[in-house]
mmCIF file of C-alpha atoms in Angstrom:
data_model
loop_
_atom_site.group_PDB
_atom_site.id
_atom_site.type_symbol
_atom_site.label_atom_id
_atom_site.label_comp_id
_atom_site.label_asym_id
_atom_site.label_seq_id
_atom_site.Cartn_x
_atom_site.Cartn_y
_atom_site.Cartn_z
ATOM 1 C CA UNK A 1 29.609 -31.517 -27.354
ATOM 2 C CA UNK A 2 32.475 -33.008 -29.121
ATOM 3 C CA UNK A 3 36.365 -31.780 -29.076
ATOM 4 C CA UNK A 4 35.630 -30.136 -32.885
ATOM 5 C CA UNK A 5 32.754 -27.570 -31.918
ATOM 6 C CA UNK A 6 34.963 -26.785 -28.736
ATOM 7 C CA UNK A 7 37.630 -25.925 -30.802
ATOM 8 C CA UNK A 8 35.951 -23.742 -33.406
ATOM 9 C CA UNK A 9 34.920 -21.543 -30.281
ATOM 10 C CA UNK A 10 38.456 -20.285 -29.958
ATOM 11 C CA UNK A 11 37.931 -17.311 -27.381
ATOM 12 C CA UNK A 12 38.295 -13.547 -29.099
ATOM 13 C CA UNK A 13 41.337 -11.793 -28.348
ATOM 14 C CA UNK A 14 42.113 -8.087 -28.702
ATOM 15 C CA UNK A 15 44.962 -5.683 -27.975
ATOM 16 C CA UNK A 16 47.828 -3.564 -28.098
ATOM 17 C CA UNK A 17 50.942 -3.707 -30.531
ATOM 18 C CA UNK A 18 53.711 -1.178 -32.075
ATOM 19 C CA UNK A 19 56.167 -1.362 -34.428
ATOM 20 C CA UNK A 20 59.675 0.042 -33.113
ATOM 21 C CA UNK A 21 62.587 -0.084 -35.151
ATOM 22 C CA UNK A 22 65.004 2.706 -36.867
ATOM 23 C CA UNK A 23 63.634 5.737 -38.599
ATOM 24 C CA UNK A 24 62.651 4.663 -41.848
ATOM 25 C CA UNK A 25 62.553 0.815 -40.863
ATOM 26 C CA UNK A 26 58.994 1.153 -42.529
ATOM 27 C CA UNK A 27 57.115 1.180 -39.567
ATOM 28 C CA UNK A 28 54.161 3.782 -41.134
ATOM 29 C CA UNK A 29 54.100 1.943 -43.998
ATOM 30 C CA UNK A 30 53.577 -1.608 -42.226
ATOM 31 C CA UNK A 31 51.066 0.164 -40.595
ATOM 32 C CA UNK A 32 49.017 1.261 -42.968
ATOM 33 C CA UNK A 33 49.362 -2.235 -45.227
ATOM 34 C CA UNK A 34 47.801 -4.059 -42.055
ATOM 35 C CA UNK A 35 45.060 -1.534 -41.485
ATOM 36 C CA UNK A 36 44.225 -1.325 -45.462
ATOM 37 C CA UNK A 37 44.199 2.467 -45.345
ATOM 38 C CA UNK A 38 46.888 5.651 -44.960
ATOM 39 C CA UNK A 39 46.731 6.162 -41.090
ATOM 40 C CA UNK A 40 50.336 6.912 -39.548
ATOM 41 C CA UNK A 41 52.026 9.782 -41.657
ATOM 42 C CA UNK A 42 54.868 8.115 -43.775
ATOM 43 C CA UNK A 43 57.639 9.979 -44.833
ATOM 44 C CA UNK A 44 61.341 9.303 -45.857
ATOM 45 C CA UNK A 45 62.633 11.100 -42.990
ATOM 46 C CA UNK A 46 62.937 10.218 -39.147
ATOM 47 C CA UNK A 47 60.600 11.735 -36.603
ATOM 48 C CA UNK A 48 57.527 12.495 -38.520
ATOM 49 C CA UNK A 49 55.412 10.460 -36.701
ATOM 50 C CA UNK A 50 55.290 12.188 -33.148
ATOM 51 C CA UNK A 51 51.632 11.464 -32.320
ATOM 52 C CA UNK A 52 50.292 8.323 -31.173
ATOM 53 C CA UNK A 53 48.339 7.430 -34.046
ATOM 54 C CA UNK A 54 46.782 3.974 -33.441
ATOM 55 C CA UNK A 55 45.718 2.239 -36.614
ATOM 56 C CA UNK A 56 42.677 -1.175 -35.918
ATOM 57 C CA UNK A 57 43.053 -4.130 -37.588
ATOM 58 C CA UNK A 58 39.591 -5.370 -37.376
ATOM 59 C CA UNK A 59 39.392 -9.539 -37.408
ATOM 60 C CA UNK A 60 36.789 -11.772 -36.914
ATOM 61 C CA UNK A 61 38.972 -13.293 -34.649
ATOM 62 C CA UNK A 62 40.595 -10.898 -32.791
ATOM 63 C CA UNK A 63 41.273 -6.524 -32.487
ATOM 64 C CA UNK A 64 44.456 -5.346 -33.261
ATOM 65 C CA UNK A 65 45.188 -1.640 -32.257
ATOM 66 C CA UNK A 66 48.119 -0.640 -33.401
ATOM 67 C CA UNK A 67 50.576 2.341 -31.513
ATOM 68 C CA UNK A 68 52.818 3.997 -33.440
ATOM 69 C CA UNK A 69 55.650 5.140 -30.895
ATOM 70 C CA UNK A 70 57.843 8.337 -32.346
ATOM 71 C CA UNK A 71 61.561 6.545 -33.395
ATOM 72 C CA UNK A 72 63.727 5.642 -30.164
ATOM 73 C CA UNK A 73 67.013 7.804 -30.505
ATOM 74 C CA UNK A 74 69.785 9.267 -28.611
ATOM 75 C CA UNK A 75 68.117 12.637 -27.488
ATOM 76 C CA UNK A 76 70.004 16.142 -28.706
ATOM 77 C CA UNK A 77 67.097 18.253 -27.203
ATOM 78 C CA UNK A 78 64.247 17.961 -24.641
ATOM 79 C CA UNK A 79 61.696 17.273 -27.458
ATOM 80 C CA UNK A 80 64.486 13.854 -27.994
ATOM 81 C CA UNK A 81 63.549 13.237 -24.435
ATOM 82 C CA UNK A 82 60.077 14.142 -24.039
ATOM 83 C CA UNK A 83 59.683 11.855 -27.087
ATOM 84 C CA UNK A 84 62.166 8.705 -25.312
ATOM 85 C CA UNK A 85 60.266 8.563 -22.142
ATOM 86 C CA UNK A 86 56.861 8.172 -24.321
ATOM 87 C CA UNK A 87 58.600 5.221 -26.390
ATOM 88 C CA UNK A 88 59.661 3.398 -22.904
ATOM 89 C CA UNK A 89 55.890 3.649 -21.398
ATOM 90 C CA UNK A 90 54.511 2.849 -24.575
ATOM 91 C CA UNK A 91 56.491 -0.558 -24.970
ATOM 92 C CA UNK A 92 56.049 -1.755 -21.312
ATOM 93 C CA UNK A 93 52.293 -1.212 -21.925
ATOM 94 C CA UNK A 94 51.595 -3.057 -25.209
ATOM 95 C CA UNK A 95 50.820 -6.617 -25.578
ATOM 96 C CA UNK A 96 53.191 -7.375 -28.722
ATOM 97 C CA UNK A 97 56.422 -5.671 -29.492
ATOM 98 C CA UNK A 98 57.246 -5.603 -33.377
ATOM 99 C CA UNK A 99 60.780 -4.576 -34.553
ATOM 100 C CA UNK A 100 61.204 -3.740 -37.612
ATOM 101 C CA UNK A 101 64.460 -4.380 -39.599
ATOM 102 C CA UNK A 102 64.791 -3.450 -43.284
ATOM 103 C CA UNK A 103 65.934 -6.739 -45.484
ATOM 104 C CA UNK A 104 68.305 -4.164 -47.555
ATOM 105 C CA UNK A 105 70.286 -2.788 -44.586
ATOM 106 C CA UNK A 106 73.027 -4.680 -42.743
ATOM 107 C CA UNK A 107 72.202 -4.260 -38.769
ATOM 108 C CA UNK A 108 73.939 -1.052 -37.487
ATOM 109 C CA UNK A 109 74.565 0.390 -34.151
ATOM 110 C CA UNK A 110 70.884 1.793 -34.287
ATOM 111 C CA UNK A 111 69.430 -1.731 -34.892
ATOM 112 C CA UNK A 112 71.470 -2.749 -31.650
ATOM 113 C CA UNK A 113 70.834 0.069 -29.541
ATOM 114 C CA UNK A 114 67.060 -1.043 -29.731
ATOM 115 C CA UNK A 115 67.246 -4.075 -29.678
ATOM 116 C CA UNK A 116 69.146 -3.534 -26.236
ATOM 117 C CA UNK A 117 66.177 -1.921 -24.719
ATOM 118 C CA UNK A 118 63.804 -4.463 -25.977
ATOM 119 C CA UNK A 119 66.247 -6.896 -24.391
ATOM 120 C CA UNK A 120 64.847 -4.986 -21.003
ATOM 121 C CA UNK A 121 61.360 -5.424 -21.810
ATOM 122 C CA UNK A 122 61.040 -9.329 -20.483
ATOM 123 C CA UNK A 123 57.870 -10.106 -20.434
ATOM 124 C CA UNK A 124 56.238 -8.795 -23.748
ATOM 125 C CA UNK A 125 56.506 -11.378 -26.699
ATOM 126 C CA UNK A 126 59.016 -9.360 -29.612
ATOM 127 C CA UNK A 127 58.202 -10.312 -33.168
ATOM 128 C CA UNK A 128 61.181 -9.291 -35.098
ATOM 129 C CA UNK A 129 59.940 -8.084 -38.754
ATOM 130 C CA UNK A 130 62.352 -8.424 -41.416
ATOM 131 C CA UNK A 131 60.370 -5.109 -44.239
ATOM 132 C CA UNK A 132 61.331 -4.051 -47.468
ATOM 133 C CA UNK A 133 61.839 -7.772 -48.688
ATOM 134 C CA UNK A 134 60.716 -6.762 -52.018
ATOM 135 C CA UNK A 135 64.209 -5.032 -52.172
ATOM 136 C CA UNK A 136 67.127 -8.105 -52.056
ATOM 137 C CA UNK A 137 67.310 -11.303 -53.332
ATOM 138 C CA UNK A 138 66.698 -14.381 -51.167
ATOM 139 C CA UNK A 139 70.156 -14.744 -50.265
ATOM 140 C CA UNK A 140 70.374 -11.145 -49.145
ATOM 141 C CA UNK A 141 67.231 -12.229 -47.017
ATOM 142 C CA UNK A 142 68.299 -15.160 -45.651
ATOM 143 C CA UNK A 143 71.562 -13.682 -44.124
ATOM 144 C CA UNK A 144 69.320 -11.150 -42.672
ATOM 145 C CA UNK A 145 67.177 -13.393 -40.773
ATOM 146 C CA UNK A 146 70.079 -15.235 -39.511
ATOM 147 C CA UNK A 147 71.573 -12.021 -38.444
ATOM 148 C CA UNK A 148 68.283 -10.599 -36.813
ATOM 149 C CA UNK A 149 67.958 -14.390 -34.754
ATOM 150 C CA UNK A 150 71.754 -14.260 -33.650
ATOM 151 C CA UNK A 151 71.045 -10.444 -32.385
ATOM 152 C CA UNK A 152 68.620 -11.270 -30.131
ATOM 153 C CA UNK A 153 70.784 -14.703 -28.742
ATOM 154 C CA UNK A 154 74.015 -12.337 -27.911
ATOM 155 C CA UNK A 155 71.333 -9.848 -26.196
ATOM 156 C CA UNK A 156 70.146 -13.080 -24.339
ATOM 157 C CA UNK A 157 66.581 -13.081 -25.214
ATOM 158 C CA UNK A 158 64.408 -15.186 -28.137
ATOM 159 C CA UNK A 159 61.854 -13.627 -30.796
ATOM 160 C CA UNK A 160 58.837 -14.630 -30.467
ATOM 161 C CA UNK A 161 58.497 -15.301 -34.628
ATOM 162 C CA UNK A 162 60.428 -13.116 -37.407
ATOM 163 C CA UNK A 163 58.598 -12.698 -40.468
ATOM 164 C CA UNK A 164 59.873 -11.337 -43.279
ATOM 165 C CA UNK A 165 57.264 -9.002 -45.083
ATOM 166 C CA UNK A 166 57.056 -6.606 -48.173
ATOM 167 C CA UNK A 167 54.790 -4.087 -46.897
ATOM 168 C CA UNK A 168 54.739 -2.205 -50.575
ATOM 169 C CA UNK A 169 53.850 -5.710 -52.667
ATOM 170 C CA UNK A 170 51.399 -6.807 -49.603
ATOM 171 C CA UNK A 171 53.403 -9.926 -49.215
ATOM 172 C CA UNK A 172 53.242 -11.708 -46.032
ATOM 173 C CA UNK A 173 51.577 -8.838 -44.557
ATOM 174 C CA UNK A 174 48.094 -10.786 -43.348
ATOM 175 C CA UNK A 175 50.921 -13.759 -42.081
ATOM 176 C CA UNK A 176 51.620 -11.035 -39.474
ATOM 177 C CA UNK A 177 48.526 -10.272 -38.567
ATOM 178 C CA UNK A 178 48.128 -14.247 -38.047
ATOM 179 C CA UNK A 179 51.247 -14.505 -35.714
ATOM 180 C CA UNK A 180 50.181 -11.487 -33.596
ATOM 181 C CA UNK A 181 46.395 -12.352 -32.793
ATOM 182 C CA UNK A 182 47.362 -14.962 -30.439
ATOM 183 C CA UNK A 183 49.651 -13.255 -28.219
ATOM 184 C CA UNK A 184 47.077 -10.783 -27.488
ATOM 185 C CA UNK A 185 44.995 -11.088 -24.032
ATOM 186 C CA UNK A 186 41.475 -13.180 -24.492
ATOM 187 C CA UNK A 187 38.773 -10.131 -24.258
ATOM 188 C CA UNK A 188 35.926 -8.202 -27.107
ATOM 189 C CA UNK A 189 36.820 -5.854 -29.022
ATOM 190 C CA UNK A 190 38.352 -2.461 -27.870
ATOM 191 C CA UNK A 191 36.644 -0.136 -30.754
ATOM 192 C CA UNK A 192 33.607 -0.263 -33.063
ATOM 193 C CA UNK A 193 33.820 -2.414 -36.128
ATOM 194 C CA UNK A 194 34.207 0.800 -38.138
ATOM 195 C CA UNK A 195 37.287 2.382 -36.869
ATOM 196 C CA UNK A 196 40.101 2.771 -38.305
ATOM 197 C CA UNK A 197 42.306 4.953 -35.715
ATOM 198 C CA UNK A 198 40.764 7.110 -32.322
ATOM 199 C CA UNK A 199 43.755 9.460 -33.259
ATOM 200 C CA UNK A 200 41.207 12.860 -32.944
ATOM 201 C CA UNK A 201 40.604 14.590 -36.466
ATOM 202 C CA UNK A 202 42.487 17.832 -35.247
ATOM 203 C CA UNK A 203 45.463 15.800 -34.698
ATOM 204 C CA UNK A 204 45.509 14.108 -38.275
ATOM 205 C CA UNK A 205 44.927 16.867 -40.160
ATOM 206 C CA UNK A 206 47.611 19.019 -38.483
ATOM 207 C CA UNK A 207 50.104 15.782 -39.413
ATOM 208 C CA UNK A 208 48.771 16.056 -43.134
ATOM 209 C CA UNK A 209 49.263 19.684 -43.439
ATOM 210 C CA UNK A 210 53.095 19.254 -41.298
ATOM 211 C CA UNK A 211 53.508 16.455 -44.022
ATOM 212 C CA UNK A 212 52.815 18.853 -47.056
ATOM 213 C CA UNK A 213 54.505 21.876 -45.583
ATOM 214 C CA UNK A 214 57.608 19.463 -45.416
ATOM 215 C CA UNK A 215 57.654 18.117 -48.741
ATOM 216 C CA UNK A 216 60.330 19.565 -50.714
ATOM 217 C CA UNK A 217 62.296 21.593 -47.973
ATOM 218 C CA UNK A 218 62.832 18.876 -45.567
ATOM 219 C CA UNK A 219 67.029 19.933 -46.081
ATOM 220 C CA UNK A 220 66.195 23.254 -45.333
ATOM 221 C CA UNK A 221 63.563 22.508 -42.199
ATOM 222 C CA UNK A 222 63.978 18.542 -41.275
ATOM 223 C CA UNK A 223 61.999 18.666 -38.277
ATOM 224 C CA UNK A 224 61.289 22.766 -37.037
ATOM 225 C CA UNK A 225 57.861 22.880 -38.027
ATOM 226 C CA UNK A 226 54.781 22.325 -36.254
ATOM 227 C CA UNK A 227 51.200 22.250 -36.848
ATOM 228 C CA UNK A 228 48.316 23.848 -34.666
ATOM 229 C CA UNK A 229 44.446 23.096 -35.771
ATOM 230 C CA UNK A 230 43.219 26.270 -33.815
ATOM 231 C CA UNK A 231 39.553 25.479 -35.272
ATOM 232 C CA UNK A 232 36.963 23.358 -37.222
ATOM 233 C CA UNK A 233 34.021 24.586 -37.839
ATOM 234 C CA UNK A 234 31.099 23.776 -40.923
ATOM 235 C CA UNK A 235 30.439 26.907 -42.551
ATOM 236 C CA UNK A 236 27.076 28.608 -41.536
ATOM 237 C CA UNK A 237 24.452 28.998 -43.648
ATOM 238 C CA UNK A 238 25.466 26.057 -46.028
ATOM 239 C CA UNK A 239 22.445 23.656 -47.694
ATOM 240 C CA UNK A 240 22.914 20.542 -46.550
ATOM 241 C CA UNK A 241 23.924 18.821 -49.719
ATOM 242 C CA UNK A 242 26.819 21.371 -50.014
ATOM 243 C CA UNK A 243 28.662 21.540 -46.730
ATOM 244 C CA UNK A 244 31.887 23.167 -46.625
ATOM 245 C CA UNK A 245 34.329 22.807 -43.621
ATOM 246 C CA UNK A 246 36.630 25.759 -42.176
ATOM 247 C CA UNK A 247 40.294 24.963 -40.787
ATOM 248 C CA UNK A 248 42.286 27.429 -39.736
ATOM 249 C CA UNK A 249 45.874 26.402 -38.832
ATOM 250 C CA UNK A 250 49.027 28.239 -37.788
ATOM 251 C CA UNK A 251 52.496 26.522 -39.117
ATOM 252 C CA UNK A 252 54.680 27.361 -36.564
ATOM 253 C CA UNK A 253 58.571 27.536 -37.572
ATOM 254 C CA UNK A 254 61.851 28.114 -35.172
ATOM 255 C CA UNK A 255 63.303 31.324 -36.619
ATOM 256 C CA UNK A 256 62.025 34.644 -38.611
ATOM 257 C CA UNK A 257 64.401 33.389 -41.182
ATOM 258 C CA UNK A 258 62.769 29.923 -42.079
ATOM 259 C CA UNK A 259 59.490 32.311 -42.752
ATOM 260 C CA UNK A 260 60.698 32.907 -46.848
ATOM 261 C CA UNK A 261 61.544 29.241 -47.318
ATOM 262 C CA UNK A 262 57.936 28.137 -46.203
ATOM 263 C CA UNK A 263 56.075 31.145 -47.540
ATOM 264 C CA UNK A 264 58.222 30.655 -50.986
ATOM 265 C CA UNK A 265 58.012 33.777 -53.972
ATOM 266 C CA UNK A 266 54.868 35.413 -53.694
ATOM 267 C CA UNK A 267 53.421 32.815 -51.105
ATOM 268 C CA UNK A 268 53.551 29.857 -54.062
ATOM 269 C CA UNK A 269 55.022 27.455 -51.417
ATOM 270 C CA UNK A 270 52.409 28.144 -49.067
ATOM 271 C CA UNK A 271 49.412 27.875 -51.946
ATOM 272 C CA UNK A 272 51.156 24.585 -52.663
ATOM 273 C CA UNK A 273 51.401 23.266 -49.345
ATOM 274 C CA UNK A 274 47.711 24.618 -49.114
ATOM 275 C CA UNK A 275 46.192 22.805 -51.803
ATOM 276 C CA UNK A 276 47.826 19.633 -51.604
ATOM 277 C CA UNK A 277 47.145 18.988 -47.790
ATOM 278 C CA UNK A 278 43.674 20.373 -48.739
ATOM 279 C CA UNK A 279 43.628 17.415 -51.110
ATOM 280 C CA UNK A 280 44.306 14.631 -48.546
ATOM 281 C CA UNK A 281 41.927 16.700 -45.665
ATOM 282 C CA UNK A 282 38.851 16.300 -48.243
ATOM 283 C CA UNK A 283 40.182 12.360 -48.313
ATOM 284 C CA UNK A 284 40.266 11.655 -44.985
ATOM 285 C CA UNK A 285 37.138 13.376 -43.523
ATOM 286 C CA UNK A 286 35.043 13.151 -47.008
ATOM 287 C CA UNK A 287 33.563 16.561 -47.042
ATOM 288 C CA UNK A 288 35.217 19.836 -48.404
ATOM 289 C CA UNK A 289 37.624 21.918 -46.983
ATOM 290 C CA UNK A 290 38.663 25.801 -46.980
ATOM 291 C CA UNK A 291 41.812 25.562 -45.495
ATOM 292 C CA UNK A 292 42.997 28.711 -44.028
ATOM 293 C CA UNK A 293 46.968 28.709 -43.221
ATOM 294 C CA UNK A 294 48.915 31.389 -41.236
ATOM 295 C CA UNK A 295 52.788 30.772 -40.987
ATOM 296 C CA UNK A 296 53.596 31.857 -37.120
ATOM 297 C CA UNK A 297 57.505 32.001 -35.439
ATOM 298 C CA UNK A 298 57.385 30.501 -32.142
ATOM 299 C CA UNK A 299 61.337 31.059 -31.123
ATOM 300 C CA UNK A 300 62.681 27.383 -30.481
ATOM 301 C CA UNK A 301 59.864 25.833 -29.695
ATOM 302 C CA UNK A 302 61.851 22.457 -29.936
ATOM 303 C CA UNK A 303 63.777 23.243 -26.736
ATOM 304 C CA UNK A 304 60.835 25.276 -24.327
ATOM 305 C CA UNK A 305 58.915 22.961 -22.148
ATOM 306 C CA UNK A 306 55.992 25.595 -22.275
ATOM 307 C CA UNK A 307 55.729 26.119 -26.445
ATOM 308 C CA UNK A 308 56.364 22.000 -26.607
ATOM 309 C CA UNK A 309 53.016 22.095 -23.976
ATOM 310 C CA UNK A 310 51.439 24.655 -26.180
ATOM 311 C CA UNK A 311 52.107 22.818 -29.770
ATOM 312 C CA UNK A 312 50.751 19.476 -27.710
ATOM 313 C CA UNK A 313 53.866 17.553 -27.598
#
């Protein structure tokens, strides 16, 4: 057998990454680029993600799976904490760490607050991922990547590659998935060919419906809602070319008084909210939906260890 056969028989590797970085570093976004399809929740403010939605990058070569950790930040409340500790376990369990660093923003104390903690992490490989290059010019870019390389010399530890990528345009984006196959362990594949993210149905169609009921009032209500699937079941009764699938749901708010800004005049908000996570329900599971929604106060559920148990954090 000569040297050339050997080498085409490069073992299959699969494994663990996620993307850390500040809120908004584009982390969802990267995500779904490399998978191909909408997986983590995106949204322009921090914290949306708080599940551990895994999105597969499927290779010939090798499995990606992909775990989005919730944004590492200095905790106000015991959700902050709750939600810290899972970051920590998660990163000294993956097999690559990717940080993500936006090209337009100079590094802040954020940016060096994680990077501190990766700094801690020795022995999984850090790619540092400069996103968002579609938004500076090269020189802009250039001074980034210098500044992203000198950040982790002062902390006293090396990148394992930095890639700048423009998650939006696609550019770069399969480069990344290039760099990261190798540093995961030799072994098959973790999942079936034909999934895209084990995150259970329940759990993603809760985040679509938090992500609707959000839209618009985020001022009002940045994080104080939460999203409970209490059932899915296929209507009885149905011929089976016309199925029809019944969620009921309880949005659960902090205070009596965040009830009107949900519910909106004459329940419009809530019809909204209704039909447009409806919408993206019918996407994701291809079959359609009556989506039943009940607005619920559970009193500051962000701070009681038994309503955080209850609302599955």
């Amino acid at each position: 057998m000569n040297a050339m056969s050997v080498h085409n028989q490069s073992p299959h590797r699969a494994g663990f990454a996620c993307f850390v970085g500040r809120p908004n570093a584009g982390k969802s976004t990267l995500t779904n680029a490399l998978v191909g399809q909408k997986v983590a929740i995106t949204s322009n403010r921090p914290q949306t993600t708080r599940h551990t939605v895994r999105g597969i990058v499927h290779r010939p070569d090798a499995q990606l799976i992909l775990v989005d950790t919730p944004g590492l930040h200095k905790p106000r409340t015991l959700l902050g904490e709750r939600l810290n500790d899972v970051v920590r376990t998660t990163w000294a369990e993956v097999d690559v760490i990717g940080f993500c660093l936006p090209a337009d923003q100079k590094l802040g104390p954020g940016d060096k607050f994680i990077a501190k903690e990766l700094a801690g992490i020795r022995k999984t490989p850090k790619i540092a991922v400069v996103t968002k290059t579609d938004l500076v010019d090269g020189k802009t870019l250039a001074e980034q990547l210098i500044a992203v390389d000198q950040l982790a010399a002062e902390l006293g530890f090396e990148w394992a590659e930095i890639v700048p990528v423009s998650a939006v345009e696609g550019s770069q984006v399969s480069l990344l998935a290039d760099l990261i196959a190798p540093l995961l362990p030799e072994g098959p594949p973790l999942y079936p060919e034909g999934d895209l993210t084990d995150e259970p149905e329940q759990v993603m169609v809760a985040e679509l419906i938090r992500e609707a009921a959000l839209e618009g009032v985020r001022d009002e209500l940045p994080h104080s809602i939460a999203v409970v699937v209490e059932e899915m079941l296929p209507r009885e009764n149905r011929p089976a070319d016309k199925p029809l699938l019944d969620i009921h749901a309880n949005v659960y708010i902090e205070r009596p008084s965040q009830k009107g800004i949900i519910i909106g005049p004459k329940g419009a908000r809530l019809r909204e909210v209704g039909t447009k996570s409806r919408k993206q329900i019918e996407a994701l599971l291809g079959t359609p939906v009556f989506l039943d929604l009940h607005v619920k106060v559970a009193k500051d559920w962000q701070r009681d260890p038994k309503q955080l148990r209850k609302l599955g954090f």
